[in-house]
Short mmCIF file of C-alpha atoms in Angstrom, two decimals:
data_model
loop_
_atom_site.label_atom_id
_atom_site.label_comp_id
_atom_site.label_asym_id
_atom_site.label_seq_id
_atom_site.Cartn_x
_atom_site.Cartn_y
_atom_site.Cartn_z
CA UNK A 188 -19.39 29.86 -35.39
CA UNK A 189 -15.90 31.18 -34.88
CA UNK A 190 -13.34 29.34 -32.77
CA UNK A 191 -10.07 30.27 -31.17
CA UNK A 192 -7.02 30.04 -33.37
CA UNK A 193 -5.39 26.66 -32.88
CA UNK A 194 -8.31 25.33 -30.79
CA UNK A 195 -9.94 22.02 -31.76
CA UNK A 196 -13.26 22.03 -33.54
CA UNK A 197 -16.36 20.92 -31.64
CA UNK A 198 -17.71 17.43 -32.39
CA UNK A 199 -19.94 17.10 -35.49
CA UNK A 200 -23.64 17.57 -34.87
CA UNK A 201 -26.49 15.63 -36.35
CA UNK A 202 -29.09 17.64 -38.28
CA UNK A 203 -31.53 19.24 -35.89
CA UNK A 204 -29.47 18.33 -32.81
CA UNK A 205 -27.09 20.37 -30.73
CA UNK A 206 -24.16 19.32 -28.62
CA UNK A 207 -24.80 17.00 -25.68
CA UNK A 208 -26.49 18.84 -22.82
CA UNK A 209 -27.71 21.75 -24.98
CA UNK A 210 -31.21 22.36 -26.24
CA UNK A 211 -32.16 23.66 -29.62
CA UNK A 212 -33.53 26.83 -28.11
CA UNK A 213 -30.21 27.53 -26.38
CA UNK A 214 -28.47 27.92 -29.76
CA UNK A 215 -31.34 29.12 -31.99
CA UNK A 216 -33.76 31.34 -30.06
CA UNK A 217 -37.30 31.50 -31.29
CA UNK A 218 -39.91 28.94 -32.22
CA UNK A 219 -38.71 25.47 -33.23
CA UNK A 220 -38.58 24.63 -36.93
CA UNK A 221 -42.00 24.01 -38.39
CA UNK A 222 -44.01 25.99 -35.81
CA UNK A 223 -46.33 28.58 -37.40
CA UNK A 224 -45.44 32.14 -36.61
CA UNK A 225 -47.94 34.17 -34.60
CA UNK A 226 -48.91 37.82 -34.95
CA UNK A 227 -46.21 40.37 -34.33
CA UNK A 228 -45.63 41.33 -30.71
CA UNK A 229 -46.82 44.64 -29.28
CA UNK A 230 -45.01 47.82 -30.11
CA UNK A 231 -41.74 48.15 -28.21
CA UNK A 232 -41.39 44.48 -27.35
CA UNK A 233 -38.33 42.72 -28.80
CA UNK A 234 -39.08 40.16 -31.42
CA UNK A 235 -38.34 36.53 -30.60
CA UNK A 236 -36.79 35.90 -34.00
CA UNK A 237 -36.64 37.08 -37.62
CA UNK A 238 -39.90 37.16 -39.61
CA UNK A 239 -40.68 34.05 -41.64
CA UNK A 240 -38.82 33.90 -44.88
CA UNK A 241 -36.34 36.62 -43.99
CA UNK A 242 -32.66 35.64 -44.00
CA UNK A 243 -31.17 35.22 -40.58
CA UNK A 244 -28.89 38.10 -39.71
CA UNK A 245 -26.29 38.45 -37.02
CA UNK A 246 -27.70 39.00 -33.53
CA UNK A 247 -27.43 42.51 -32.13
CA UNK A 248 -24.23 43.00 -30.21
CA UNK A 249 -24.43 42.93 -26.44
CA UNK A 250 -22.73 45.72 -24.47
CA UNK A 251 -20.38 43.15 -22.99
CA UNK A 252 -19.79 41.31 -26.29
CA UNK A 253 -16.20 41.16 -27.60
CA UNK A 254 -15.12 43.37 -30.49
CA UNK A 255 -15.90 42.33 -34.04
CA UNK A 256 -13.64 39.53 -35.28
CA UNK A 257 -12.71 38.18 -31.81
CA UNK A 258 -14.03 34.72 -30.98
CA UNK A 259 -16.55 34.53 -28.15
CA UNK A 260 -15.19 33.51 -24.77
CA UNK A 261 -17.84 30.86 -24.11
CA UNK A 262 -21.55 30.10 -24.28
CA UNK A 263 -23.92 33.10 -24.35
CA UNK A 264 -24.75 34.62 -20.99
CA UNK A 265 -28.04 33.33 -19.59
CA UNK A 266 -29.42 36.86 -19.21
CA UNK A 267 -28.93 37.67 -22.92
CA UNK A 268 -30.85 34.66 -24.23
CA UNK A 269 -34.33 35.30 -25.64
CA UNK A 270 -37.15 33.08 -24.38
CA UNK A 271 -36.87 29.50 -25.58
CA UNK A 272 -40.65 28.97 -26.04
CA UNK A 273 -42.87 30.07 -28.96
CA UNK A 274 -43.77 33.77 -29.22
CA UNK A 275 -47.08 35.00 -27.79
CA UNK A 276 -49.97 34.24 -30.08
CA UNK A 277 -48.42 31.18 -31.65
CA UNK A 278 -50.18 27.83 -31.20
CA UNK A 279 -49.29 26.53 -27.80
CA UNK A 280 -48.12 29.95 -26.62
CA UNK A 281 -49.86 32.43 -24.30
CA UNK A 282 -52.20 35.05 -25.83
CA UNK A 283 -51.28 38.72 -26.04
CA UNK A 284 -52.50 40.98 -23.30
CA UNK A 285 -52.05 44.65 -22.72
CA UNK A 286 -49.38 45.36 -20.13
CA UNK A 287 -48.21 41.79 -19.97
CA UNK A 288 -44.55 41.51 -19.12
CA UNK A 289 -42.36 39.25 -21.23
CA UNK A 290 -41.64 35.86 -19.72
CA UNK A 291 -38.38 35.42 -17.87
CA UNK A 292 -35.39 33.56 -19.28
CA UNK A 293 -35.63 29.76 -19.49
CA UNK A 294 -33.69 27.55 -17.11
CA UNK A 295 -29.97 27.71 -17.65
CA UNK A 296 -28.72 24.81 -19.74
CA UNK A 297 -25.94 22.67 -18.23
CA UNK A 298 -22.45 23.85 -19.03
CA UNK A 299 -20.88 22.24 -22.04
CA UNK A 300 -17.87 20.05 -21.23
CA UNK A 301 -14.63 21.72 -22.29
CA UNK A 302 -12.55 20.46 -25.15
CA UNK A 303 -9.44 18.95 -23.66
CA UNK A 304 -6.12 17.72 -24.95
CA UNK A 305 -3.93 15.58 -22.73
CA UNK A 306 -6.19 16.20 -19.73
CA UNK A 307 -5.89 20.03 -19.93
CA UNK A 308 -8.46 22.51 -21.29
CA UNK A 309 -7.73 23.92 -24.72
CA UNK A 310 -6.84 27.65 -24.69
CA UNK A 311 -9.80 29.82 -25.62
CA UNK A 312 -12.37 27.66 -23.84
CA UNK A 313 -13.86 28.86 -20.58
CA UNK A 314 -15.86 25.77 -19.61
CA UNK A 315 -15.43 23.97 -16.31
CA UNK A 316 -12.05 22.45 -15.53
CA UNK A 317 -12.00 18.66 -15.89
CA UNK A 318 -11.44 16.50 -12.86
CA UNK A 319 -7.83 15.50 -12.40
CA UNK A 320 -6.63 11.97 -11.76
CA UNK A 321 -6.27 10.79 -8.19
CA UNK A 322 -3.09 11.53 -6.31
CA UNK A 323 -0.20 9.06 -6.74
CA UNK A 324 0.01 6.26 -4.16
CA UNK A 325 1.84 6.95 -0.95
CA UNK A 326 5.15 5.43 0.02
CA UNK A 327 3.32 2.75 1.97
CA UNK A 328 1.50 1.55 -1.15
CA UNK A 329 2.74 -1.25 -3.36
CA UNK A 330 0.88 -1.07 -6.66
CA UNK A 331 -2.73 -0.64 -5.65
CA UNK A 332 -2.52 -2.77 -2.49
CA UNK A 333 -2.26 -0.82 0.71
CA UNK A 334 0.05 -2.59 3.15
CA UNK A 335 -0.57 -2.11 6.86
CA UNK A 336 2.40 -0.75 8.81
CA UNK A 337 4.26 -3.18 11.02
CA UNK A 338 3.84 -2.73 14.77
CA UNK A 339 5.03 -4.53 17.90
CA UNK A 340 3.97 -8.16 17.75
CA UNK A 341 1.39 -9.01 20.45
CA UNK A 342 0.93 -12.37 22.11
CA UNK A 343 -1.15 -14.67 19.85
CA UNK A 344 -4.43 -16.19 20.99
CA UNK A 345 -4.21 -19.75 22.37
CA UNK A 346 -4.90 -22.39 19.68
CA UNK A 347 -7.39 -25.23 20.21
CA UNK A 348 -6.20 -28.09 22.42
CA UNK A 349 -4.23 -30.95 20.84
CA UNK A 350 -3.69 -29.05 17.59
CA UNK A 351 -0.23 -27.58 18.11
CA UNK A 352 0.05 -23.98 16.97
CA UNK A 353 -2.70 -24.63 14.39
CA UNK A 354 -3.40 -21.54 12.32
CA UNK A 355 -2.14 -19.03 14.89
CA UNK A 356 -0.09 -16.11 13.55
CA UNK A 357 3.01 -15.89 15.73
CA UNK A 358 6.64 -14.81 15.90
CA UNK A 359 9.23 -17.32 17.11
CA UNK A 360 12.90 -16.91 18.01
CA UNK A 361 14.86 -20.18 17.89
CA UNK A 362 18.03 -19.91 19.99
CA UNK A 363 21.00 -22.28 20.02
CA UNK A 364 24.74 -22.64 19.57
CA UNK A 365 26.47 -23.17 16.24
CA UNK A 366 25.68 -26.69 15.02
CA UNK A 367 22.46 -27.06 17.02
CA UNK A 368 20.39 -27.25 13.82
CA UNK A 369 18.54 -23.94 14.32
CA UNK A 370 18.35 -22.95 10.65
CA UNK A 371 17.40 -26.43 9.41
CA UNK A 372 14.68 -26.97 12.03
CA UNK A 373 13.29 -23.44 11.63
CA UNK A 374 12.98 -23.81 7.85
CA UNK A 375 11.31 -27.22 8.17
CA UNK A 376 8.84 -25.97 10.80
CA UNK A 377 7.93 -22.95 8.64
CA UNK A 378 7.39 -25.12 5.55
CA UNK A 379 5.23 -27.67 7.39
CA UNK A 380 2.69 -25.20 8.81
CA UNK A 381 -0.82 -24.88 7.40
CA UNK A 382 -0.66 -21.07 7.28
CA UNK A 383 1.84 -18.73 5.58
CA UNK A 384 5.07 -18.67 7.60
CA UNK A 385 8.41 -17.04 6.82
CA UNK A 386 11.89 -17.96 8.03
CA UNK A 387 14.61 -15.39 8.67
CA UNK A 388 18.12 -16.39 9.68
CA UNK A 389 20.26 -13.69 11.26
CA UNK A 390 23.44 -15.24 9.82
CA UNK A 391 21.96 -14.95 6.31
CA UNK A 392 21.08 -11.30 6.87
CA UNK A 393 24.57 -10.56 8.21
CA UNK A 394 26.08 -11.98 5.03
CA UNK A 395 24.10 -9.54 2.90
CA UNK A 396 27.16 -7.34 3.44
CA UNK A 397 29.51 -8.47 0.68
CA UNK A 398 32.33 -5.95 0.77
CA UNK A 399 33.50 -5.09 4.26
CA UNK A 400 31.78 -8.02 5.99
CA UNK A 401 32.85 -8.19 9.66
CA UNK A 402 33.41 -11.91 10.16
CA UNK A 403 32.92 -12.85 13.84
CA UNK A 404 35.66 -15.47 13.46
CA UNK A 405 38.14 -12.65 12.99
CA UNK A 406 37.29 -11.34 16.43
CA UNK A 407 34.40 -9.54 18.12
CA UNK A 408 34.99 -5.80 17.84
CA UNK A 409 33.03 -2.59 17.35
CA UNK A 410 32.72 -3.27 13.61
CA UNK A 411 31.30 -6.78 14.00
CA UNK A 412 29.00 -5.66 16.82
CA UNK A 413 27.64 -2.79 14.69
CA UNK A 414 26.88 -5.17 11.82
CA UNK A 415 25.22 -7.60 14.22
CA UNK A 416 22.98 -4.87 15.62
CA UNK A 417 22.07 -3.76 12.11
CA UNK A 418 21.22 -7.33 11.05
CA UNK A 419 19.11 -7.87 14.17
CA UNK A 420 17.18 -4.65 13.60
CA UNK A 421 16.61 -5.63 9.95
CA UNK A 422 15.29 -9.04 11.00
CA UNK A 423 12.96 -7.43 13.53
CA UNK A 424 11.64 -4.97 10.95
CA UNK A 425 10.98 -7.80 8.48
CA UNK A 426 9.26 -9.92 11.14
CA UNK A 427 6.93 -7.09 12.17
CA UNK A 428 5.93 -6.45 8.58
CA UNK A 429 5.31 -10.14 7.95
CA UNK A 430 3.13 -10.36 11.06
CA UNK A 431 1.24 -7.17 10.13
CA UNK A 432 0.27 -8.81 6.84
CA UNK A 433 -0.87 -12.09 8.39
CA UNK A 434 2.35 -14.09 7.82
CA UNK A 435 3.95 -15.85 10.77
CA UNK A 436 7.71 -15.66 11.16
CA UNK A 437 10.45 -17.74 12.81
CA UNK A 438 13.91 -16.28 13.35
CA UNK A 439 17.09 -18.05 14.47
CA UNK A 440 20.12 -16.62 16.24
CA UNK A 441 22.82 -17.64 18.71
CA UNK A 442 21.59 -15.49 21.59
CA UNK A 443 23.83 -15.60 24.68
CA UNK A 444 22.22 -15.47 28.14
CA UNK A 445 25.23 -13.73 29.71
CA UNK A 446 25.83 -10.99 27.12
CA UNK A 447 23.27 -8.17 26.91
CA UNK A 448 24.63 -6.93 23.56
CA UNK A 449 23.44 -10.12 21.87
CA UNK A 450 20.74 -10.89 24.44
CA UNK A 451 16.96 -11.18 24.31
CA UNK A 452 16.39 -7.51 25.11
CA UNK A 453 17.28 -6.37 21.60
CA UNK A 454 15.02 -8.95 19.98
CA UNK A 455 12.11 -8.06 22.25
CA UNK A 456 12.63 -4.38 21.44
CA UNK A 457 12.74 -4.89 17.67
CA UNK A 458 10.00 -7.52 17.31
CA UNK A 459 7.62 -6.97 20.22
CA UNK A 460 6.41 -8.54 23.46
CA UNK A 461 4.64 -11.34 21.60
CA UNK A 462 7.94 -12.92 20.50
CA UNK A 463 8.17 -16.57 21.64
CA UNK A 464 11.78 -17.68 22.37
CA UNK A 465 12.71 -21.37 22.38
CA UNK A 466 16.19 -22.79 23.05
CA UNK A 467 17.53 -25.67 20.93
CA UNK A 468 20.41 -27.26 22.87
CA UNK A 469 21.73 -30.73 21.94
CA UNK A 470 24.74 -32.34 23.56
CA UNK A 471 28.28 -31.10 22.89
CA UNK A 472 29.28 -34.16 20.86
CA UNK A 473 26.32 -33.63 18.49
CA UNK A 474 27.23 -29.97 18.03
CA UNK A 475 30.87 -30.80 17.27
CA UNK A 476 29.81 -33.44 14.74
CA UNK A 477 27.46 -31.07 12.89
CA UNK A 478 29.99 -28.27 12.93
CA UNK A 479 32.55 -30.55 11.24
CA UNK A 480 30.17 -30.96 8.29
CA UNK A 481 30.11 -27.20 7.63
CA UNK A 482 32.30 -25.21 5.27
CA UNK A 483 33.30 -21.60 4.71
CA UNK A 484 32.86 -19.00 7.41
CA UNK A 485 30.01 -21.00 8.95
CA UNK A 486 32.50 -23.59 10.26
CA UNK A 487 34.09 -22.75 13.60
CA UNK A 488 36.99 -24.28 15.48
CA UNK A 489 36.22 -27.00 17.99
CA UNK A 490 37.43 -24.80 20.83
CA UNK A 491 35.08 -21.99 19.84
CA UNK A 492 32.15 -24.39 19.45
CA UNK A 493 32.78 -25.84 22.90
CA UNK A 494 33.01 -22.35 24.41
CA UNK A 495 29.71 -21.23 22.84
CA UNK A 496 27.98 -24.45 23.91
CA UNK A 497 29.13 -23.97 27.48
CA UNK A 498 27.78 -20.43 27.61
CA UNK A 499 24.44 -21.57 26.17
CA UNK A 500 24.01 -23.81 29.21
CA UNK A 501 23.15 -20.63 31.09
CA UNK A 502 19.62 -20.85 29.60
CA UNK A 503 18.84 -23.67 32.03
CA UNK A 504 16.91 -22.14 34.88
CA UNK A 505 15.97 -19.05 32.81
CA UNK A 506 12.34 -20.09 32.41
CA UNK A 507 12.60 -20.44 28.63
CA UNK A 508 11.57 -23.77 27.06
CA UNK A 509 14.58 -25.89 26.07
CA UNK A 510 14.59 -28.75 23.55
CA UNK A 511 17.38 -31.32 23.62
CA UNK A 512 17.33 -32.63 20.05
CA UNK A 513 20.37 -34.88 20.42
CA UNK A 514 18.32 -37.97 19.45
CA UNK A 515 15.71 -36.29 17.22
CA UNK A 516 15.74 -35.98 13.47
CA UNK A 517 14.66 -32.72 11.81
CA UNK A 518 11.00 -33.69 11.40
CA UNK A 519 10.66 -34.87 14.99
CA UNK A 520 12.38 -31.77 16.32
CA UNK A 521 10.02 -29.54 14.31
CA UNK A 522 7.00 -31.38 15.71
CA UNK A 523 8.30 -31.06 19.28
CA UNK A 524 8.93 -27.38 18.62
CA UNK A 525 5.31 -26.90 17.53
CA UNK A 526 4.04 -28.55 20.73
CA UNK A 527 6.33 -26.39 22.87
CA UNK A 528 5.11 -23.24 21.11
CA UNK A 529 1.47 -24.23 21.70
CA UNK A 530 2.19 -24.48 25.45
CA UNK A 531 4.05 -21.15 25.34
CA UNK A 532 1.03 -19.45 23.76
CA UNK A 533 -1.25 -20.82 26.48
CA UNK A 534 1.25 -19.89 29.23
CA UNK A 535 3.77 -17.29 27.92
CA UNK A 536 7.30 -17.58 29.36
CA UNK A 537 8.44 -14.86 31.74
CA UNK A 538 11.51 -13.33 30.10
#
């Protein structure tokens, strides 16, 4: 059998067997080897094969066959195949009868798989095109794990009584002045829960900006406000994605009740209506003492700390739950926070 120049050879065949999916009669028309030949067919009827003992010659060319010397384009056309069964008169075959029409062609054999190289058919082969690999994962796919998109956080279902927040998946915003212990309490509460819980501090996200950081201590201007808005939106995006994947989240920020730019409206817009705000507000002397233990740009002047603490007093009468942790350690404050959140889930605050 001739093959296209440069095309790969077909796989080796065992004696008496054809390629997978092909029958012997599809490649060698006529009776199978060993079957006795019957009497010659009637005059004018094409012979099913060469007479016994005669050397096999080339098959007669078909009108649509390619010119001599050109490799065939594929398997022989079903209409040009002789019958696959034994000729009339042979044992197991039908007897001759005058006027009997030759039997129709046998069922078409399944198409032979094409020879491929690198997932593409080899030139010169006209078999079916192989199936291509699946499309690459979308932008929302990490590896082979499809992540659900983050949406507005709804209000969580109330947990069982006397169990705190239990295993509820929720988003919390811990509010308080500088030195109130927001970051420390939030991290401890997140680590002590029985379900996956993340902690995001807005001050940490703001400091992701290394070159060109707008330090609030240098003054509140358009530059520092723009970076604050960007950090708040980033925190909200992260919280929504955590919640969408079954991970609770607690955020902390110094949200002022009398300044809409850094108010609750932006947090509610970026996280969702299910956000649970809680105010952490110890006495002024405790805040000044904790602020004195800080260093770097996290440490503020006493005047600024006193001013922020005074403005935070505006949360009294707002309807938000307030925790005075002046006499609580971190573990006790985290436990009180969990109880307050359980009551907020059962009766959401109106804010």
